[in-house]
């Protein structure tokens, strides 16, 4: 059997082994054949850098997909593990000189695995719990009061000091370490109306509030609405929106992702907006691909493609305007962390930096190794906590080495991961969305 560069060793399957891929959108031959196994992706692949295993690199995984299509490899846990260990960070997209669409390949493969592979019961239950809670803001909000009690009563500190957490499975320990600080305001929820635009409206913008973002980071949504309005946008918060389906798309839960995508399209189409502003990198990358996700749906295919064409990260919208609102000084040293689904999946790096540099007195610092994921990657830090911890610790050290007083990003998962890993490193720097700094500067808030 021919070997890919790096010599992936695989075992020929027994004749009774299950066929790996069915006929519903397996990883496409024409996309697989674009990969020439040059190896440019290796230096930016987090899992290859961690372990140096060819099968845990983009080109190695593509080779395994090819073997799966040819039924030349056993469909077993070892095979599946290589795809589960991929963060889906898409750093390989920006490092590949051949333009290989690894994003489409890994999502197609994961959807096949979720549909066809018999995972262990504990694995199925853990994934089911995540997708039964996280995409539903109302269910998430029910957890806030117990979490607030856990944090404010001192019980959390007691549990950590007692060593009880060491008895728990690694995934539950990871969940505890990633808990954000819960406030009474978050428990009550926000009922603030969308602000009116300053001056003559430039654009009618629908704003995604999201699921995790709306519950744990509503301050980011409020800041986003204020900045958009200050720059002349009419902000519309679609009343029937919810989760956009990004978490499910990236984890192979295709059926759920399709359902949430249809609902999102319906919600925003009913508002008749010019564009959709998105302040979470993972959500933006998924929504810009609705046209691909719903390509087989006769009722939604055309609508999804048109919808995706109107989706913009909030930095893209704001950077396209000549500033209308006055910026007040914020004398602070800030490190900007590139969220993977912003820099790699969407190709957005300059716009957030441009907007941060518009703030007088702010010193913008770069973080070493910016192409490497912080380890959040949607729900990766819950499913693969040890690999996520190693990547997070590396990122935390790079942040601290920059000399920053604060770190900002453009994705809620990155915020939680960075907070957790900086705390583990003994330095609890403030971690914010960059839009919160722009909002503070426009309002004239002090450091």
Short mmCIF file of N, CA, C and O in Angstrom, two decimals, residues 9 19 21 53 72 113-114 182 232 267 277 279 302 326 347-348 361 370 436 447:
data_model
loop_
_atom_site.label_atom_id
_atom_site.label_comp_id
_atom_site.label_asym_id
_atom_site.label_seq_id
_atom_site.Cartn_x
_atom_site.Cartn_y
_atom_site.Cartn_z
N UNK A 9 1.17 4.35 9.40
CA UNK A 9 0.98 2.90 9.40
C UNK A 9 -0.47 2.58 9.70
O UNK A 9 -1.01 2.99 10.71
N UNK A 19 -18.21 -0.36 6.35
CA UNK A 19 -17.83 0.70 5.42
C UNK A 19 -17.82 2.00 6.20
O UNK A 19 -18.74 2.30 6.95
N UNK A 21 -17.70 5.37 5.11
CA UNK A 21 -18.51 6.49 4.63
C UNK A 21 -19.74 5.99 3.86
O UNK A 21 -19.66 5.04 3.10
N UNK A 53 3.02 13.39 15.27
CA UNK A 53 2.48 12.21 14.60
C UNK A 53 1.87 12.62 13.25
O UNK A 53 1.03 13.51 13.19
N UNK A 72 -9.78 0.84 2.77
CA UNK A 72 -8.48 0.20 2.97
C UNK A 72 -7.98 0.37 4.40
O UNK A 72 -6.79 0.18 4.68
N UNK A 113 -18.72 10.28 10.82
CA UNK A 113 -18.38 9.56 12.05
C UNK A 113 -19.53 9.63 13.05
O UNK A 113 -19.91 8.62 13.66
N UNK A 114 -20.10 10.83 13.23
CA UNK A 114 -21.20 10.97 14.17
C UNK A 114 -22.40 10.12 13.76
O UNK A 114 -23.12 9.60 14.61
N UNK A 182 -20.07 34.59 37.27
CA UNK A 182 -21.50 34.84 37.05
C UNK A 182 -21.94 36.02 37.91
O UNK A 182 -21.63 36.08 39.11
N UNK A 232 -23.47 54.91 13.38
CA UNK A 232 -24.53 55.21 12.43
C UNK A 232 -25.32 54.02 11.92
O UNK A 232 -26.03 54.14 10.90
N UNK A 267 -35.29 33.95 11.14
CA UNK A 267 -35.35 35.06 12.10
C UNK A 267 -34.85 36.36 11.48
O UNK A 267 -35.49 37.42 11.61
N UNK A 277 -24.49 41.40 11.63
CA UNK A 277 -23.26 41.65 12.38
C UNK A 277 -23.04 40.53 13.38
O UNK A 277 -23.95 40.20 14.16
N UNK A 279 -20.37 38.94 16.35
CA UNK A 279 -19.23 39.28 17.20
C UNK A 279 -18.57 38.05 17.83
O UNK A 279 -17.82 38.18 18.79
N UNK A 302 -31.02 28.47 -1.91
CA UNK A 302 -30.80 29.81 -2.45
C UNK A 302 -30.85 30.85 -1.34
O UNK A 302 -30.04 31.79 -1.31
N UNK A 326 -16.37 60.00 18.31
CA UNK A 326 -15.08 60.43 18.85
C UNK A 326 -14.52 59.34 19.76
O UNK A 326 -15.23 58.76 20.58
N UNK A 347 -10.33 34.70 7.38
CA UNK A 347 -9.28 35.54 6.81
C UNK A 347 -9.30 36.97 7.31
O UNK A 347 -8.89 37.89 6.60
N UNK A 348 -9.74 37.17 8.55
CA UNK A 348 -9.83 38.52 9.12
C UNK A 348 -8.76 38.70 10.19
O UNK A 348 -8.80 38.06 11.24
N UNK A 361 -3.94 56.49 22.84
CA UNK A 361 -3.28 56.05 24.08
C UNK A 361 -3.14 54.55 24.20
O UNK A 361 -2.39 54.06 25.06
N UNK A 370 1.07 33.58 16.72
CA UNK A 370 -0.36 33.92 16.67
C UNK A 370 -1.20 32.92 15.89
O UNK A 370 -2.43 32.86 16.08
N UNK A 436 -15.40 45.74 23.46
CA UNK A 436 -15.63 46.38 24.75
C UNK A 436 -14.66 47.54 24.97
O UNK A 436 -15.03 48.54 25.60
N UNK A 447 -9.47 53.84 32.07
CA UNK A 447 -8.88 52.50 32.15
C UNK A 447 -9.42 51.73 33.34
O UNK A 447 -9.54 52.26 34.43
#
